[in-house]
Structure formats: C-alpha cells, structure tokens
Amino acid sequence: MLIDTHVHLNADQFEDDVNETILRAREAGVKEMVVVGFDEKTINRAMELIEKDDHIYAAIGWHPVDAVDMTDDHLSWIEELSKHPKVVALGEMGLDYYWDKSPKEVQKDVFRKQIALAKKVKLPIIIHNRDADQDVVDLLEEEQAKEVGGVMHCFGGSVETAERCIKNNFYIGLGGPVTFKNAKRPKEVAKQIPLNRLVVETDAPFLAPHPYRGKRNEPAYVKRVAEDIADIREMSFEELCQKTTENAKKLFGLNEQ
C-alpha cells in the first residue's frame, strides 16, 4: 500500500475523469491520498472530494505565487474549514521566487500568518519552496514551525538543507523528479536521509515521473516514485512502501481518523 501525500485531484486537468483516476490509483496500490487546495477554487474542490471518498483527505492553504490575493477573510475561512476531521494539514504554503506575481515581502507575511494559524489549530504544514531554500528554512525556524512540523513538498534542495529541515520536525517529500536521469540532488537526498523522515508524492497533474515525463501525472504513478527510491536505497519495494506509508500516517495523523 502507498499513500500519495500531495496530489491535485482538484485541478482542472482531472475535471472530466477524476473517478477513473482514483480507480487507477487504487488498482496501483495507492489506497489513500492527500488532496491539496491552494486557492479558493481548489480548496472548495478538495472539500468536496473528501466528502465523497473515505480514503481521500485534504490539506488547505494559500499558494505563495498568489499571496497578493489572500485576505484576512480567506485566512478566517481556512481556519473554519480546518475544523473538518478530514482536513489533515494546512498548505501548500511557502515562498516562490521563480514567479514574480507576489512580492517577496508579501509572500513572507502570508507564510508567517499561515504558520501562526497552523500552530493555533494544531495541524502540520505543507511547504512549497521554489528557488528560496535559505529564506524558507530561516522563516520556519524564526516562526518555530517545528511545533507543528510538516513536509517539504517536492523537495529539490541539498542533503544539508534536508537535514536542517528534518531537525525542525519536517518530513521530506519526493516525487517525479527523483526518477529523472539527471536529477542528482533528489537522488542523493533519497539515498541519504533517514528512512523515517521520507514520504512519497506525485504533485499530479504536474511533474510526472519517468517514463511519463511531459504527460499528465496522476496518483497511480507514485508507485514509480517508490520503485526508484527503493532501488536507490537498495531495499525492497515492499519495505519502502511500508515505511513511507507509516511515515505519512504519522505525519497527518491518519491512524486517528
């Protein structure tokens, strides 16, 4: 059994075949999924999905690219929705220095507010980080985010940065890029970090693993991610599945559901 810890079944790309996509995931051994909402539309869709399927959970938050659009009302709305028993995390939140829609200081302010909310409602956080390694980890430390912990989604940093995140009570999420032939950093991280801090994800419909690269990603493909990590770590696929599933359940409190 596998858990896809980060999937966007709420994206437009799945609008016409979400049920079939879920079925293919189950056939591939992916029993549970965490659907991540990051703006008004995708949060609403995530909340709809968790009502329809016992094995789908939601994370809700505000994406850093759209930080300029977030209001105090949005934050209050997210707080209210977080009371739902199947909302298992806040996010994705963080910093994105690749796109320039939202100024860095606005992103940081929205990030801090969401960390404070996570501490208030006692939920882990899912971190989006693009081209902002130093600032993301510095801010997590400044805001004492280790109090709730969480996961570094689609981690692309160095082993050293991963170790620093782990010290701050974060798991490392690896997805499709770990299967790419020239993805040196994700492979090093997959090999070296403690197994008890590793979870797998797809980020579907984005970042499809080899040999599906360039096509629409889907949660069934988390199996490919797990297979490659098992090979990198020189361990059995079955054990890798067992350990990462245990980690995901602990991270999101799924044993308590």
PDB file of C-alpha atoms in Angstrom:
ATOM      1  CA  MET A   1       0.000   0.000   0.000  1.00  0.00           C
ATOM      2  CA  LEU A   2       1.115   3.539  -0.775  1.00  0.00           C
ATOM      3  CA  ILE A   3      -0.098   6.988   0.225  1.00  0.00           C
ATOM      4  CA  ASP A   4       0.205   9.865  -2.234  1.00  0.00           C
ATOM      5  CA  THR A   5       0.932  12.684   0.192  1.00  0.00           C
ATOM      6  CA  HIS A   6       0.469  15.502  -2.325  1.00  0.00           C
ATOM      7  CA  VAL A   7      -1.936  15.380  -5.266  1.00  0.00           C
ATOM      8  CA  HIS A   8      -4.169  17.904  -7.007  1.00  0.00           C
ATOM      9  CA  LEU A   9      -7.216  15.847  -7.968  1.00  0.00           C
ATOM     10  CA  ASN A  10      -8.981  19.200  -7.574  1.00  0.00           C
ATOM     11  CA  ALA A  11      -7.180  20.623 -10.634  1.00  0.00           C
ATOM     12  CA  ASP A  12      -8.962  21.356 -13.906  1.00  0.00           C
ATOM     13  CA  GLN A  13      -6.898  18.619 -15.595  1.00  0.00           C
ATOM     14  CA  PHE A  14      -8.932  15.968 -13.709  1.00  0.00           C
ATOM     15  CA  GLU A  15     -12.330  17.579 -14.139  1.00  0.00           C
ATOM     16  CA  ASP A  16     -13.549  15.022 -16.680  1.00  0.00           C
ATOM     17  CA  ASP A  17     -12.141  11.790 -15.236  1.00  0.00           C
ATOM     18  CA  VAL A  18     -11.443  12.188 -11.540  1.00  0.00           C
ATOM     19  CA  ASN A  19     -13.311   8.999 -10.603  1.00  0.00           C
ATOM     20  CA  GLU A  20     -11.418   6.944 -13.170  1.00  0.00           C
ATOM     21  CA  THR A  21      -8.150   8.480 -11.968  1.00  0.00           C
ATOM     22  CA  ILE A  22      -8.927   7.466  -8.379  1.00  0.00           C
ATOM     23  CA  LEU A  23      -9.776   3.945  -9.531  1.00  0.00           C
ATOM     24  CA  ARG A  24      -6.451   3.621 -11.394  1.00  0.00           C
ATOM     25  CA  ALA A  25      -4.640   4.773  -8.268  1.00  0.00           C
ATOM     26  CA  ARG A  26      -6.362   2.134  -6.149  1.00  0.00           C
ATOM     27  CA  GLU A  27      -5.509  -0.551  -8.715  1.00  0.00           C
ATOM     28  CA  ALA A  28      -1.848   0.544  -8.432  1.00  0.00           C
ATOM     29  CA  GLY A  29      -1.930   0.081  -4.653  1.00  0.00           C
ATOM     30  CA  VAL A  30      -2.422   3.729  -3.720  1.00  0.00           C
ATOM     31  CA  LYS A  31      -5.085   3.445  -1.056  1.00  0.00           C
ATOM     32  CA  GLU A  32      -5.046   6.943   0.415  1.00  0.00           C
ATOM     33  CA  MET A  33      -4.336  10.406  -0.952  1.00  0.00           C
ATOM     34  CA  VAL A  34      -3.982  13.927   0.397  1.00  0.00           C
ATOM     35  CA  VAL A  35      -5.564  16.426  -1.996  1.00  0.00           C
ATOM     36  CA  VAL A  36      -4.016  19.858  -1.653  1.00  0.00           C
ATOM     37  CA  GLY A  37      -6.021  23.057  -2.128  1.00  0.00           C
ATOM     38  CA  PHE A  38      -4.122  26.310  -2.578  1.00  0.00           C
ATOM     39  CA  ASP A  39      -6.705  28.965  -3.569  1.00  0.00           C
ATOM     40  CA  GLU A  40     -10.457  29.440  -3.333  1.00  0.00           C
ATOM     41  CA  LYS A  41     -11.431  27.156  -6.204  1.00  0.00           C
ATOM     42  CA  THR A  42      -9.082  24.287  -5.369  1.00  0.00           C
ATOM     43  CA  ILE A  43      -9.870  24.432  -1.644  1.00  0.00           C
ATOM     44  CA  ASN A  44     -13.592  24.163  -2.379  1.00  0.00           C
ATOM     45  CA  ARG A  45     -12.974  21.211  -4.686  1.00  0.00           C
ATOM     46  CA  ALA A  46     -10.762  19.496  -2.105  1.00  0.00           C
ATOM     47  CA  MET A  47     -13.504  19.802   0.488  1.00  0.00           C
ATOM     48  CA  GLU A  48     -15.988  18.266  -1.957  1.00  0.00           C
ATOM     49  CA  LEU A  49     -13.685  15.325  -2.682  1.00  0.00           C
ATOM     50  CA  ILE A  50     -13.180  14.385   0.967  1.00  0.00           C
ATOM     51  CA  GLU A  51     -16.948  14.112   1.400  1.00  0.00           C
ATOM     52  CA  LYS A  52     -17.186  11.605  -1.456  1.00  0.00           C
ATOM     53  CA  ASP A  53     -14.334   9.210  -0.629  1.00  0.00           C
ATOM     54  CA  ASP A  54     -13.381   7.744   2.758  1.00  0.00           C
ATOM     55  CA  HIS A  55      -9.714   7.440   1.763  1.00  0.00           C
ATOM     56  CA  ILE A  56      -9.137  10.968   0.492  1.00  0.00           C
ATOM     57  CA  TYR A  57      -8.008  13.710   2.863  1.00  0.00           C
ATOM     58  CA  ALA A  58      -7.439  17.427   2.351  1.00  0.00           C
ATOM     59  CA  ALA A  59      -4.753  19.985   3.011  1.00  0.00           C
ATOM     60  CA  ILE A  60      -5.825  23.607   2.612  1.00  0.00           C
ATOM     61  CA  GLY A  61      -3.768  26.760   2.377  1.00  0.00           C
ATOM     62  CA  TRP A  62      -2.692  29.644   0.175  1.00  0.00           C
ATOM     63  CA  HIS A  63      -0.022  29.334  -2.500  1.00  0.00           C
ATOM     64  CA  PRO A  64       2.848  31.863  -2.324  1.00  0.00           C
ATOM     65  CA  VAL A  65       2.515  32.791  -6.004  1.00  0.00           C
ATOM     66  CA  ASP A  66      -0.984  34.097  -5.188  1.00  0.00           C
ATOM     67  CA  ALA A  67      -0.055  35.667  -1.845  1.00  0.00           C
ATOM     68  CA  VAL A  68      -1.140  39.131  -3.054  1.00  0.00           C
ATOM     69  CA  ASP A  69      -4.686  37.803  -3.433  1.00  0.00           C
ATOM     70  CA  MET A  70      -5.078  36.435   0.090  1.00  0.00           C
ATOM     71  CA  THR A  71      -7.217  38.440   2.508  1.00  0.00           C
ATOM     72  CA  ASP A  72      -7.879  38.156   6.239  1.00  0.00           C
ATOM     73  CA  ASP A  73     -11.275  36.728   5.295  1.00  0.00           C
ATOM     74  CA  HIS A  74      -9.534  33.928   3.394  1.00  0.00           C
ATOM     75  CA  LEU A  75      -7.447  33.152   6.468  1.00  0.00           C
ATOM     76  CA  SER A  76     -10.548  33.025   8.671  1.00  0.00           C
ATOM     77  CA  TRP A  77     -12.243  30.782   6.102  1.00  0.00           C
ATOM     78  CA  ILE A  78      -9.293  28.382   6.081  1.00  0.00           C
ATOM     79  CA  GLU A  79      -9.376  28.322   9.885  1.00  0.00           C
ATOM     80  CA  GLU A  80     -13.070  27.418   9.861  1.00  0.00           C
ATOM     81  CA  LEU A  81     -12.587  24.659   7.263  1.00  0.00           C
ATOM     82  CA  SER A  82      -9.629  23.257   9.200  1.00  0.00           C
ATOM     83  CA  LYS A  83     -12.071  22.020  11.848  1.00  0.00           C
ATOM     84  CA  HIS A  84     -13.254  19.307   9.440  1.00  0.00           C
ATOM     85  CA  PRO A  85     -11.891  15.968  10.707  1.00  0.00           C
ATOM     86  CA  LYS A  86     -10.554  15.053   7.259  1.00  0.00           C
ATOM     87  CA  VAL A  87      -8.514  18.244   6.878  1.00  0.00           C
ATOM     88  CA  VAL A  88      -5.139  16.871   7.940  1.00  0.00           C
ATOM     89  CA  ALA A  89      -2.747  19.758   7.167  1.00  0.00           C
ATOM     90  CA  LEU A  90      -2.513  23.410   6.195  1.00  0.00           C
ATOM     91  CA  GLY A  91      -0.835  24.278   2.895  1.00  0.00           C
ATOM     92  CA  GLU A  92       0.592  24.345   0.496  1.00  0.00           C
ATOM     93  CA  MET A  93       2.262  27.499   1.723  1.00  0.00           C
ATOM     94  CA  GLY A  94       5.769  28.898   1.479  1.00  0.00           C
ATOM     95  CA  LEU A  95       7.886  31.019  -0.858  1.00  0.00           C
ATOM     96  CA  ASP A  96       8.225  31.023  -4.630  1.00  0.00           C
ATOM     97  CA  TYR A  97      10.944  33.238  -6.112  1.00  0.00           C
ATOM     98  CA  TYR A  98      10.601  31.841  -9.635  1.00  0.00           C
ATOM     99  CA  TRP A  99       7.329  33.593 -10.499  1.00  0.00           C
ATOM    100  CA  ASP A 100       7.091  37.306  -9.746  1.00  0.00           C
ATOM    101  CA  LYS A 101       3.349  37.813  -9.232  1.00  0.00           C
ATOM    102  CA  SER A 102       3.666  38.355  -5.467  1.00  0.00           C
ATOM    103  CA  PRO A 103       6.461  40.476  -3.925  1.00  0.00           C
ATOM    104  CA  LYS A 104       8.771  38.568  -1.592  1.00  0.00           C
ATOM    105  CA  GLU A 105       7.731  40.528   1.491  1.00  0.00           C
ATOM    106  CA  VAL A 106       4.049  39.840   0.798  1.00  0.00           C
ATOM    107  CA  GLN A 107       4.825  36.141   0.404  1.00  0.00           C
ATOM    108  CA  LYS A 108       6.703  36.108   3.707  1.00  0.00           C
ATOM    109  CA  ASP A 109       3.851  37.867   5.511  1.00  0.00           C
ATOM    110  CA  VAL A 110       1.255  35.396   4.191  1.00  0.00           C
ATOM    111  CA  PHE A 111       3.591  32.499   5.034  1.00  0.00           C
ATOM    112  CA  ARG A 112       4.012  33.711   8.622  1.00  0.00           C
ATOM    113  CA  LYS A 113       0.263  34.148   9.058  1.00  0.00           C
ATOM    114  CA  GLN A 114      -0.395  30.600   7.898  1.00  0.00           C
ATOM    115  CA  ILE A 115       2.263  29.135  10.187  1.00  0.00           C
ATOM    116  CA  ALA A 116       0.657  31.004  13.097  1.00  0.00           C
ATOM    117  CA  LEU A 117      -2.732  29.584  12.116  1.00  0.00           C
ATOM    118  CA  ALA A 118      -1.317  26.053  11.899  1.00  0.00           C
ATOM    119  CA  LYS A 119       0.035  26.401  15.433  1.00  0.00           C
ATOM    120  CA  LYS A 120      -3.343  27.684  16.589  1.00  0.00           C
ATOM    121  CA  VAL A 121      -5.311  24.794  15.065  1.00  0.00           C
ATOM    122  CA  LYS A 122      -2.529  22.267  15.719  1.00  0.00           C
ATOM    123  CA  LEU A 123      -2.076  20.940  12.189  1.00  0.00           C
ATOM    124  CA  PRO A 124       1.137  20.156  10.286  1.00  0.00           C
ATOM    125  CA  ILE A 125       2.065  22.284   7.277  1.00  0.00           C
ATOM    126  CA  ILE A 126       2.936  21.510   3.665  1.00  0.00           C
ATOM    127  CA  ILE A 127       5.726  23.681   2.308  1.00  0.00           C
ATOM    128  CA  HIS A 128       6.060  24.918  -1.266  1.00  0.00           C
ATOM    129  CA  ASN A 129       9.578  26.164  -1.967  1.00  0.00           C
ATOM    130  CA  ARG A 130      10.895  27.297  -5.320  1.00  0.00           C
ATOM    131  CA  ASP A 131      14.290  28.994  -5.546  1.00  0.00           C
ATOM    132  CA  ALA A 132      14.013  30.123  -1.910  1.00  0.00           C
ATOM    133  CA  ASP A 133      15.766  27.447   0.191  1.00  0.00           C
ATOM    134  CA  GLN A 134      17.532  29.753   2.639  1.00  0.00           C
ATOM    135  CA  ASP A 135      14.601  32.083   3.250  1.00  0.00           C
ATOM    136  CA  VAL A 136      12.123  29.217   3.654  1.00  0.00           C
ATOM    137  CA  VAL A 137      14.146  27.390   6.296  1.00  0.00           C
ATOM    138  CA  ASP A 138      15.121  30.613   8.075  1.00  0.00           C
ATOM    139  CA  LEU A 139      11.462  31.617   8.297  1.00  0.00           C
ATOM    140  CA  LEU A 140      10.385  28.188   9.540  1.00  0.00           C
ATOM    141  CA  GLU A 141      12.964  28.491  12.313  1.00  0.00           C
ATOM    142  CA  GLU A 142      12.029  32.093  13.161  1.00  0.00           C
ATOM    143  CA  GLU A 143       8.361  31.164  13.462  1.00  0.00           C
ATOM    144  CA  GLN A 144       9.064  27.996  15.480  1.00  0.00           C
ATOM    145  CA  ALA A 145       7.259  25.867  12.914  1.00  0.00           C
ATOM    146  CA  LYS A 146       8.819  22.757  14.435  1.00  0.00           C
ATOM    147  CA  GLU A 147       5.984  22.979  16.962  1.00  0.00           C
ATOM    148  CA  VAL A 148       3.636  21.530  14.317  1.00  0.00           C
ATOM    149  CA  GLY A 149       6.141  20.166  11.776  1.00  0.00           C
ATOM    150  CA  GLY A 150       5.083  19.100   8.337  1.00  0.00           C
ATOM    151  CA  VAL A 151       6.521  18.149   4.983  1.00  0.00           C
ATOM    152  CA  MET A 152       8.846  19.801   2.468  1.00  0.00           C
ATOM    153  CA  HIS A 153       6.799  19.146  -0.652  1.00  0.00           C
ATOM    154  CA  CYS A 154       8.635  18.127  -3.828  1.00  0.00           C
ATOM    155  CA  PHE A 155      11.968  18.705  -2.138  1.00  0.00           C
ATOM    156  CA  GLY A 156      14.701  19.774  -4.535  1.00  0.00           C
ATOM    157  CA  GLY A 157      17.388  21.059  -2.203  1.00  0.00           C
ATOM    158  CA  SER A 158      20.649  19.627  -0.929  1.00  0.00           C
ATOM    159  CA  VAL A 159      21.165  16.855   1.605  1.00  0.00           C
ATOM    160  CA  GLU A 160      22.375  19.528   4.042  1.00  0.00           C
ATOM    161  CA  THR A 161      19.182  21.543   3.641  1.00  0.00           C
ATOM    162  CA  ALA A 162      17.120  18.378   4.037  1.00  0.00           C
ATOM    163  CA  GLU A 163      18.926  17.607   7.298  1.00  0.00           C
ATOM    164  CA  ARG A 164      18.200  21.105   8.563  1.00  0.00           C
ATOM    165  CA  CYS A 165      14.507  20.668   7.728  1.00  0.00           C
ATOM    166  CA  ILE A 166      14.424  17.304   9.488  1.00  0.00           C
ATOM    167  CA  LYS A 167      15.910  18.917  12.606  1.00  0.00           C
ATOM    168  CA  ASN A 168      12.948  21.291  12.501  1.00  0.00           C
ATOM    169  CA  ASN A 169      10.449  18.393  12.582  1.00  0.00           C
ATOM    170  CA  PHE A 170       9.800  18.170   8.840  1.00  0.00           C
ATOM    171  CA  TYR A 171       9.489  15.187   6.563  1.00  0.00           C
ATOM    172  CA  ILE A 172      10.976  15.202   3.074  1.00  0.00           C
ATOM    173  CA  GLY A 173       8.529  14.631   0.205  1.00  0.00           C
ATOM    174  CA  LEU A 174       9.941  13.214  -3.015  1.00  0.00           C
ATOM    175  CA  GLY A 175       8.075  12.868  -6.300  1.00  0.00           C
ATOM    176  CA  GLY A 176       8.595  12.502 -10.039  1.00  0.00           C
ATOM    177  CA  PRO A 177      11.938  14.356 -10.289  1.00  0.00           C
ATOM    178  CA  VAL A 178      13.690  11.601  -8.301  1.00  0.00           C
ATOM    179  CA  THR A 179      13.103   9.336 -11.328  1.00  0.00           C
ATOM    180  CA  PHE A 180      14.697  11.733 -13.822  1.00  0.00           C
ATOM    181  CA  LYS A 181      18.009  10.503 -15.188  1.00  0.00           C
ATOM    182  CA  ASN A 182      19.980  13.680 -14.420  1.00  0.00           C
ATOM    183  CA  ALA A 183      18.275  14.581 -11.124  1.00  0.00           C
ATOM    184  CA  LYS A 184      21.389  14.342  -8.983  1.00  0.00           C
ATOM    185  CA  ARG A 185      20.168  16.191  -5.893  1.00  0.00           C
ATOM    186  CA  PRO A 186      16.852  14.333  -5.382  1.00  0.00           C
ATOM    187  CA  LYS A 187      18.649  11.007  -5.795  1.00  0.00           C
ATOM    188  CA  GLU A 188      21.273  11.979  -3.197  1.00  0.00           C
ATOM    189  CA  VAL A 189      18.547  13.053  -0.794  1.00  0.00           C
ATOM    190  CA  ALA A 190      16.588   9.839  -1.422  1.00  0.00           C
ATOM    191  CA  LYS A 191      19.669   7.818  -0.595  1.00  0.00           C
ATOM    192  CA  GLN A 192      20.960   9.673   2.449  1.00  0.00           C
ATOM    193  CA  ILE A 193      18.101  10.992   4.555  1.00  0.00           C
ATOM    194  CA  PRO A 194      16.715   8.852   7.400  1.00  0.00           C
ATOM    195  CA  LEU A 195      14.026   6.489   6.151  1.00  0.00           C
ATOM    196  CA  ASN A 196      11.709   7.516   8.976  1.00  0.00           C
ATOM    197  CA  ARG A 197      11.556  11.055   7.519  1.00  0.00           C
ATOM    198  CA  LEU A 198      10.694  10.171   3.928  1.00  0.00           C
ATOM    199  CA  VAL A 199       7.288  10.341   2.221  1.00  0.00           C
ATOM    200  CA  VAL A 200       6.334   9.932  -1.438  1.00  0.00           C
ATOM    201  CA  GLU A 201       4.075  12.075  -3.581  1.00  0.00           C
ATOM    202  CA  THR A 202       3.117  12.864  -7.169  1.00  0.00           C
ATOM    203  CA  ASP A 203       2.066  16.538  -7.274  1.00  0.00           C
ATOM    204  CA  ALA A 204      -0.241  15.296 -10.036  1.00  0.00           C
ATOM    205  CA  PRO A 205      -1.144  16.547 -12.609  1.00  0.00           C
ATOM    206  CA  PHE A 206       2.360  18.070 -12.579  1.00  0.00           C
ATOM    207  CA  LEU A 207       5.879  16.555 -12.595  1.00  0.00           C
ATOM    208  CA  ALA A 208       5.098  13.112 -13.990  1.00  0.00           C
ATOM    209  CA  PRO A 209       7.853  10.546 -13.326  1.00  0.00           C
ATOM    210  CA  HIS A 210       9.851   8.741 -15.997  1.00  0.00           C
ATOM    211  CA  PRO A 211       8.671   7.272 -18.377  1.00  0.00           C
ATOM    212  CA  TYR A 212       5.601   9.534 -18.315  1.00  0.00           C
ATOM    213  CA  ARG A 213       7.560  12.796 -18.190  1.00  0.00           C
ATOM    214  CA  GLY A 214       5.814  15.537 -20.147  1.00  0.00           C
ATOM    215  CA  LYS A 215       2.416  13.880 -19.826  1.00  0.00           C
ATOM    216  CA  ARG A 216      -0.315  14.416 -17.245  1.00  0.00           C
ATOM    217  CA  ASN A 217       0.772  12.984 -13.931  1.00  0.00           C
ATOM    218  CA  GLU A 218      -1.671  11.009 -11.777  1.00  0.00           C
ATOM    219  CA  PRO A 219      -1.624   9.411  -8.317  1.00  0.00           C
ATOM    220  CA  ALA A 220      -1.135   5.875  -9.658  1.00  0.00           C
ATOM    221  CA  TYR A 221       2.352   6.955 -10.714  1.00  0.00           C
ATOM    222  CA  VAL A 222       3.508   7.351  -7.113  1.00  0.00           C
ATOM    223  CA  LYS A 223       4.329   3.659  -7.462  1.00  0.00           C
ATOM    224  CA  ARG A 224       7.059   4.599  -9.966  1.00  0.00           C
ATOM    225  CA  VAL A 225       8.495   7.081  -7.484  1.00  0.00           C
ATOM    226  CA  ALA A 226       8.577   4.437  -4.747  1.00  0.00           C
ATOM    227  CA  GLU A 227      10.174   1.874  -7.062  1.00  0.00           C
ATOM    228  CA  ASP A 228      13.042   4.207  -7.957  1.00  0.00           C
ATOM    229  CA  ILE A 229      13.658   5.249  -4.359  1.00  0.00           C
ATOM    230  CA  ALA A 230      13.737   1.589  -3.300  1.00  0.00           C
ATOM    231  CA  ASP A 231      16.362   0.945  -5.976  1.00  0.00           C
ATOM    232  CA  ILE A 232      18.394   3.986  -4.915  1.00  0.00           C
ATOM    233  CA  ARG A 233      18.329   2.876  -1.276  1.00  0.00           C
ATOM    234  CA  GLU A 234      18.989  -0.757  -2.229  1.00  0.00           C
ATOM    235  CA  MET A 235      15.973  -2.029  -0.337  1.00  0.00           C
ATOM    236  CA  SER A 236      12.837  -3.912  -1.279  1.00  0.00           C
ATOM    237  CA  PHE A 237       9.918  -2.071  -2.814  1.00  0.00           C
ATOM    238  CA  GLU A 238       7.609  -3.649  -0.222  1.00  0.00           C
ATOM    239  CA  GLU A 239       9.621  -2.312   2.706  1.00  0.00           C
ATOM    240  CA  LEU A 240       9.844   1.147   1.139  1.00  0.00           C
ATOM    241  CA  CYS A 241       6.051   1.165   0.749  1.00  0.00           C
ATOM    242  CA  GLN A 242       5.540   0.049   4.333  1.00  0.00           C
ATOM    243  CA  LYS A 243       7.895   2.654   5.814  1.00  0.00           C
ATOM    244  CA  THR A 244       6.691   5.627   3.774  1.00  0.00           C
ATOM    245  CA  THR A 245       3.072   4.711   4.500  1.00  0.00           C
ATOM    246  CA  GLU A 246       3.831   4.576   8.225  1.00  0.00           C
ATOM    247  CA  ASN A 247       5.533   7.973   7.950  1.00  0.00           C
ATOM    248  CA  ALA A 248       2.603   9.538   6.098  1.00  0.00           C
ATOM    249  CA  LYS A 249       0.111   8.213   8.638  1.00  0.00           C
ATOM    250  CA  LYS A 250       2.181   9.623  11.481  1.00  0.00           C
ATOM    251  CA  LEU A 251       2.691  12.970   9.735  1.00  0.00           C
ATOM    252  CA  PHE A 252      -1.017  13.514   9.010  1.00  0.00           C
ATOM    253  CA  GLY A 253      -2.462  11.649  11.986  1.00  0.00           C
ATOM    254  CA  LEU A 254      -4.276   9.200   9.719  1.00  0.00           C
ATOM    255  CA  ASN A 255      -4.262   6.435  12.328  1.00  0.00           C
ATOM    256  CA  GLU A 256      -6.518   8.662  14.381  1.00  0.00           C
ATOM    257  CA  GLN A 257      -9.081   9.088  11.587  1.00  0.00           C
TER     258      GLN A 257
END
